[in-house]
Coordinates of C-alpha atoms in Angstrom, one line a residue:
M1 CA 29.8 -37.7 -94.2
P2 CA 32.8 -40.1 -94.0
D3 CA 35.0 -37.4 -92.6
E4 CA 32.4 -36.6 -89.9
M5 CA 32.1 -40.3 -88.9
E6 CA 35.9 -40.6 -88.7
N7 CA 36.1 -37.6 -86.3
Q8 CA 33.3 -39.0 -84.1
N9 CA 35.1 -42.3 -83.8
D10 CA 38.4 -40.6 -82.7
S11 CA 36.6 -38.6 -80.0
Q12 CA 35.1 -41.8 -78.5
D13 CA 38.7 -43.3 -78.1
V14 CA 39.8 -40.5 -75.7
E15 CA 38.4 -40.6 -72.1
S16 CA 36.9 -37.4 -70.7
P17 CA 38.5 -35.8 -67.6
E18 CA 35.7 -37.0 -65.5
C19 CA 36.6 -40.6 -66.3
I20 CA 40.2 -40.4 -65.1
C21 CA 41.6 -40.3 -61.5
V22 CA 42.3 -36.7 -60.7
N23 CA 45.5 -37.8 -58.7
C24 CA 47.4 -40.2 -61.0
K25 CA 45.7 -39.2 -64.3
K26 CA 45.8 -42.9 -65.4
A27 CA 43.3 -45.3 -63.8
P28 CA 39.6 -44.9 -64.0
P29 CA 37.9 -43.5 -60.8
E30 CA 36.2 -45.6 -58.3
H31 CA 32.4 -45.2 -58.6
G32 CA 30.2 -44.0 -55.7
Y33 CA 32.3 -41.1 -54.5
I34 CA 32.1 -37.4 -55.3
T35 CA 35.9 -36.9 -55.7
P36 CA 37.0 -39.0 -58.8
L37 CA 39.9 -41.1 -57.4
C38 CA 41.0 -44.6 -58.4
I39 CA 41.1 -47.3 -55.7
D40 CA 44.8 -47.2 -55.2
C41 CA 45.0 -43.4 -54.8
R42 CA 42.0 -43.3 -52.5
D43 CA 43.6 -45.9 -50.2
A44 CA 46.9 -44.1 -50.2
L45 CA 45.4 -40.7 -49.3
S46 CA 43.3 -42.1 -46.5
K47 CA 46.5 -43.3 -44.8
R48 CA 48.4 -40.0 -45.2
F49 CA 49.9 -38.5 -42.0
V50 CA 48.1 -35.4 -40.5
P51 CA 50.6 -33.1 -38.8
A52 CA 50.1 -32.7 -35.0
W53 CA 49.8 -29.0 -35.1
I54 CA 46.8 -29.3 -37.4
K55 CA 45.1 -31.7 -35.0
A56 CA 45.9 -29.3 -32.1
V57 CA 44.5 -26.3 -33.8
A58 CA 41.4 -28.3 -34.7
S59 CA 41.0 -29.3 -31.1
V60 CA 41.3 -25.7 -29.9
I61 CA 38.7 -24.6 -32.5
T62 CA 36.4 -27.3 -31.4
I63 CA 36.8 -26.4 -27.7
V64 CA 36.2 -22.7 -28.3
F65 CA 33.2 -23.5 -30.5
I66 CA 31.7 -25.8 -27.8
F67 CA 32.4 -23.1 -25.1
A68 CA 30.7 -20.5 -27.3
L69 CA 27.7 -22.7 -27.7
T70 CA 27.4 -23.1 -23.9
R71 CA 27.6 -19.3 -23.3
F72 CA 25.5 -18.2 -26.2
P73 CA 22.1 -19.0 -24.6
V74 CA 23.1 -17.1 -21.4
T75 CA 24.1 -14.0 -23.5
I76 CA 20.8 -14.2 -25.5
D77 CA 18.8 -14.5 -22.2
A78 CA 20.5 -11.4 -20.9
A79 CA 19.8 -9.5 -24.1
I80 CA 16.2 -10.6 -24.1
A81 CA 15.8 -9.6 -20.4
F82 CA 17.4 -6.1 -21.2
E83 CA 14.9 -5.5 -24.0
R84 CA 12.0 -6.6 -21.9
G85 CA 13.2 -4.2 -19.2
K86 CA 13.2 -1.3 -21.7
N87 CA 9.7 -2.3 -23.0
A88 CA 8.5 -2.4 -19.4
E89 CA 9.9 1.1 -18.8
K90 CA 8.1 2.4 -21.8
A91 CA 4.8 0.9 -20.4
S92 CA 5.4 2.4 -17.0
M93 CA 5.7 -1.0 -15.4
Y94 CA 8.8 -0.4 -13.3
R95 CA 8.6 -3.5 -11.1
T96 CA 8.8 -5.7 -14.2
A97 CA 11.6 -3.5 -15.4
V98 CA 13.5 -4.0 -12.2
R99 CA 13.1 -7.8 -12.4
E100 CA 14.3 -7.9 -16.0
Y101 CA 17.3 -5.6 -15.5
E102 CA 18.3 -7.6 -12.5
K103 CA 18.4 -10.7 -14.7
A104 CA 20.5 -8.9 -17.3
I105 CA 23.0 -7.5 -14.7
E106 CA 23.7 -11.0 -13.4
R107 CA 25.3 -11.7 -16.8
F108 CA 26.8 -8.3 -17.4
P109 CA 27.6 -6.9 -13.9
D110 CA 29.9 -4.1 -15.2
S111 CA 27.6 -2.8 -18.0
T112 CA 27.1 0.9 -17.5
Q113 CA 24.0 0.8 -19.7
I114 CA 22.3 -1.9 -17.6
I115 CA 23.4 -0.3 -14.4
T116 CA 21.9 3.1 -15.5
R117 CA 18.6 1.5 -16.5
L118 CA 18.4 -0.5 -13.2
Y119 CA 19.1 2.6 -11.2
A120 CA 16.4 4.5 -13.0
A121 CA 13.9 1.6 -12.5
Y122 CA 14.6 1.3 -8.8
W123 CA 13.9 5.1 -8.5
R124 CA 10.7 5.0 -10.4
N125 CA 9.6 1.9 -8.5
N126 CA 10.2 3.7 -5.2
D127 CA 13.0 1.2 -4.2
I128 CA 14.9 4.1 -2.7
S129 CA 17.2 1.9 -0.6
K130 CA 18.2 -0.3 -3.6
A131 CA 18.7 2.8 -5.7
T132 CA 21.0 4.2 -3.1
E133 CA 22.8 0.9 -2.8
I134 CA 23.5 0.6 -6.5
F135 CA 24.5 4.2 -6.7
D136 CA 27.1 3.8 -3.9
N137 CA 28.5 0.5 -5.0
R138 CA 28.4 0.6 -8.8
I139 CA 27.9 4.2 -10.0
V140 CA 30.1 6.3 -7.8
G141 CA 33.6 6.6 -9.5
R142 CA 32.4 5.1 -12.8
E143 CA 33.2 7.0 -16.0
T144 CA 31.0 7.3 -19.0
E145 CA 31.3 9.2 -22.3
N146 CA 27.5 8.9 -22.8
R147 CA 26.2 12.3 -21.9
A148 CA 22.6 11.1 -21.7
Q149 CA 23.5 8.5 -19.2
F150 CA 25.5 10.9 -17.1
D151 CA 22.6 13.5 -17.1
E152 CA 20.0 10.9 -16.2
I153 CA 22.0 9.5 -13.3
N154 CA 22.7 13.0 -12.0
K155 CA 19.1 14.0 -12.2
I156 CA 17.9 10.9 -10.3
A157 CA 20.6 11.2 -7.7
N158 CA 19.7 14.8 -7.0
R159 CA 16.0 14.0 -6.7
I160 CA 16.6 11.2 -4.2
S161 CA 19.0 13.4 -2.2
F162 CA 16.5 16.2 -2.1
L163 CA 13.4 14.2 -1.3
Y164 CA 14.7 11.5 1.0
F165 CA 17.9 12.7 2.7
G166 CA 18.2 15.4 5.2
T167 CA 21.1 17.6 6.2
E168 CA 23.6 16.5 8.8
E169 CA 21.9 18.8 11.3
F170 CA 18.5 17.3 10.7
T171 CA 19.9 13.8 10.8
K172 CA 21.3 14.4 14.3
I173 CA 17.9 15.9 15.4
L174 CA 16.0 12.9 14.0
E175 CA 18.4 10.5 15.7
S176 CA 17.6 12.1 19.0
C177 CA 14.0 11.2 18.5
N178 CA 14.7 7.4 18.5
N179 CA 12.3 5.7 20.9
A180 CA 10.6 9.0 21.6
T181 CA 6.8 9.3 21.8
P182 CA 5.1 10.9 18.7
E183 CA 4.3 14.0 20.9
K184 CA 7.9 14.4 21.8
T185 CA 9.0 13.9 18.2
I186 CA 6.6 16.6 17.1
E187 CA 8.0 19.0 19.7
T188 CA 11.6 18.3 18.6
L189 CA 11.0 18.4 14.8
R190 CA 8.7 21.4 14.5
P191 CA 11.3 24.1 15.1
Y192 CA 13.5 22.7 12.4
V193 CA 10.7 22.5 9.9
E194 CA 9.6 26.0 10.6
K195 CA 13.2 27.2 10.1
H196 CA 13.7 25.1 6.9
P197 CA 10.4 25.0 5.1
G198 CA 11.9 24.1 1.8
E199 CA 13.3 20.8 2.9
T200 CA 11.1 17.8 2.1
I201 CA 12.1 14.9 4.4
P202 CA 11.9 17.0 7.6
K203 CA 8.3 17.9 6.8
Y204 CA 7.5 14.3 6.0
C205 CA 8.9 13.1 9.3
L206 CA 6.9 15.7 11.2
A207 CA 3.7 14.9 9.2
S208 CA 4.2 11.2 10.0
S209 CA 4.3 11.9 13.8
L210 CA 1.3 14.2 13.4
Y211 CA -0.6 11.4 11.7
D212 CA 0.2 9.1 14.6
V213 CA -1.6 11.5 17.0
K214 CA -4.4 11.9 14.5
N215 CA -3.8 15.5 13.7
Y216 CA -4.9 15.0 10.2
D217 CA -5.6 18.6 9.3
E218 CA -2.0 19.6 9.9
V219 CA -0.7 16.6 8.0
E220 CA -2.9 17.6 5.1
K221 CA -1.6 21.2 5.2
L222 CA 2.0 20.1 5.2
M223 CA 1.7 17.4 2.5
V224 CA -0.5 19.2 0.0
K225 CA 2.0 22.0 -0.4
T226 CA 4.9 19.5 -0.5
I227 CA 3.3 17.4 -3.2
I228 CA 2.4 20.4 -5.3
D229 CA 6.1 21.4 -5.3
N230 CA 7.2 17.8 -5.7
P231 CA 4.7 15.7 -7.5
D232 CA 7.2 12.8 -7.7
F233 CA 7.3 12.5 -3.9
D234 CA 5.2 9.3 -3.7
S235 CA 5.8 8.7 0.0
G236 CA 4.0 12.1 0.7
S237 CA 1.2 11.2 -1.7
L238 CA 0.6 7.9 0.2
L239 CA 0.6 9.6 3.6
L240 CA -1.9 12.1 2.3
A241 CA -4.0 9.3 0.9
A242 CA -4.0 7.7 4.3
V243 CA -5.2 11.0 5.9
Y244 CA -8.1 11.3 3.5
R245 CA -9.1 7.7 4.2
E246 CA -9.2 8.4 7.9
K247 CA -11.3 11.5 7.2
D248 CA -13.7 9.4 5.1
E249 CA -12.8 11.5 2.0
F250 CA -12.4 8.4 0.0
E251 CA -12.4 9.8 -3.5
K252 CA -9.5 12.1 -2.6
C253 CA -7.6 9.1 -1.3
I254 CA -8.2 7.2 -4.5
S255 CA -7.1 10.2 -6.6
Y256 CA -3.7 10.4 -4.9
C257 CA -3.2 6.7 -5.4
N258 CA -4.1 7.0 -9.1
R259 CA -1.5 9.8 -9.4
I260 CA 1.2 7.3 -8.3
L261 CA -0.2 4.6 -10.7
Q262 CA 0.0 7.0 -13.6
R263 CA 3.8 7.1 -13.2
N264 CA 4.1 3.4 -12.2
L265 CA 1.4 0.9 -13.0
E266 CA 3.0 -1.6 -10.7
D267 CA 3.2 0.4 -7.5
S268 CA 2.1 -2.1 -4.8
S269 CA 1.7 0.5 -2.1
A270 CA -0.8 2.5 -4.2
Y271 CA -2.9 -0.7 -4.8
A272 CA -2.7 -1.6 -1.1
S273 CA -3.8 1.9 -0.1
M274 CA -6.7 1.8 -2.4
A275 CA -7.6 -1.7 -1.1
R276 CA -7.8 -0.3 2.5
T277 CA -9.9 2.6 1.3
E278 CA -12.4 0.2 -0.4
L279 CA -12.5 -1.9 2.8
K280 CA -13.0 1.2 4.9
R281 CA -16.1 2.0 2.9
H282 CA -17.4 -1.6 3.0
Q283 CA -16.5 -2.4 -0.6
D284 CA -15.0 -5.7 0.6
K285 CA -14.8 -7.6 -2.7
T286 CA -13.2 -4.7 -4.5
G287 CA -10.8 -4.2 -1.5
L288 CA -9.9 -7.9 -1.6
D289 CA -9.1 -7.8 -5.3
L290 CA -6.9 -4.8 -4.9
A291 CA -5.1 -6.3 -1.9
V292 CA -4.4 -9.5 -3.9
K293 CA -3.0 -7.5 -6.7
A294 CA -0.8 -5.6 -4.4
Y295 CA 0.4 -8.8 -2.8
Q296 CA 1.1 -10.4 -6.2
L297 CA 3.3 -7.4 -7.1
A298 CA 5.2 -7.3 -3.7
S299 CA 4.7 -10.4 -1.6
E300 CA 7.7 -9.5 0.6
D301 CA 6.4 -6.1 1.5
T302 CA 5.0 -5.7 5.1
Y303 CA 2.4 -3.1 4.1
T304 CA 0.9 -5.4 1.4
I305 CA 1.0 -8.4 3.7
A306 CA -0.9 -6.5 6.4
T307 CA -3.4 -5.2 3.8
L308 CA -4.2 -8.7 2.5
A309 CA -4.7 -9.9 6.1
I310 CA -7.2 -7.1 6.6
A311 CA -8.9 -7.9 3.4
Y312 CA -9.3 -11.5 4.3
H313 CA -10.7 -10.5 7.7
Y314 CA -13.5 -8.4 6.2
N315 CA -14.2 -11.0 3.6
N316 CA -14.7 -13.6 6.4
M317 CA -11.8 -15.7 5.0
I318 CA -10.5 -16.7 8.4
K319 CA -8.1 -19.5 7.4
E320 CA -6.4 -17.2 4.9
R321 CA -6.3 -14.3 7.4
G322 CA -4.5 -16.6 9.8
E323 CA -1.9 -17.5 7.3
M324 CA -1.3 -13.9 6.3
L325 CA -1.3 -12.8 9.9
A326 CA 1.5 -15.3 10.6
L327 CA 3.5 -13.8 7.8
F328 CA 2.8 -10.3 9.1
K329 CA 4.1 -11.3 12.5
Q330 CA 7.3 -12.6 11.0
C331 CA 8.1 -9.2 9.4
K332 CA 10.9 -7.4 11.2
D333 CA 9.1 -4.0 10.9
A334 CA 5.7 -5.4 11.9
A335 CA 5.5 -3.0 14.9
G336 CA 5.8 0.0 12.6
Y337 CA 2.8 -1.2 10.7
K338 CA 0.7 -1.4 13.9
I339 CA 0.4 -5.2 14.2
D340 CA -1.0 -4.9 17.7
F341 CA -3.8 -2.6 16.5
W342 CA -4.7 -5.0 13.7
Q343 CA -4.6 -8.0 16.0
S344 CA -7.1 -6.2 18.2
V345 CA -9.3 -5.5 15.2
F346 CA -9.2 -9.2 14.2
D347 CA -10.0 -10.2 17.8
G348 CA -13.1 -8.0 17.7
Q349 CA -11.7 -5.7 20.5
T350 CA -11.2 -2.6 18.3
E351 CA -13.4 -1.2 15.5
W352 CA -11.6 0.2 12.4
R353 CA -14.6 1.2 10.3
D354 CA -18.1 2.4 11.0

């Protein structure tokens, strides 16, 4: 027992490492700090010179970090928009897909992946002019090692070219019809269509002029065969739907509009066409609902603006009709959508429906 007591006393005379300044190894540390330093050592270290290069590097790191923080939300927003675009495509909501991809491409204008998806969304949303523009300005000359992207772009480009662009010969013939009457246009186009029955856009142009002179049976004959061969030719389906509406074959009209909506749930023209069909058969509330939906999807589109004005007219919403008619008149292509005819309908001078 005495030996044990003696050893215990000796150990109490030696201070543990935690009770000595880690710098000078002599004085007791100052209490209240994590690092055990005595008062003198702590004061000396706090005044030690920091090299300028260390300060400079620290400043650069701080600036880069702050810059990264300011850019990070933008990058995240673009990534979120891109994912929303892909999800919209999967849901066949191509107007939403276009909107989201346009957000993403603002941040990453040179991304082949985003450009490809936006091009595809334009095509499936029937934005043919925008699809052509992005193809000419951002796709032509671009290289990609992604075979799937290459094949998709080529496939879409070929479909647009086949469905919506004519040969040089046809283009010259069509240009000669500028300002011509529908009758004269029919006379000019018919020989070419008979000679080239496999070309899509010449038949469509001829059918449009035939529609203007109310030769609905021949329009039907031309477009039914065209759509059987090219079910993705939505312009033809809309023209055929209009024919069936004028022939009071309303269910056929609706069926062709639904074909379009099966491929794109957000096709404003299909909703507007159905709205006019419901209005034509005196289903005015249903027609108004469809017209509003079309306008919500494409408030800048002349056809949807005109359709909503018509819907307001038949629902006796005169104030709203006036506001929409004013928008209709401001559209550059209002004449092509028969604004004079609809003005006469609104004025009670012309009857559109029985």
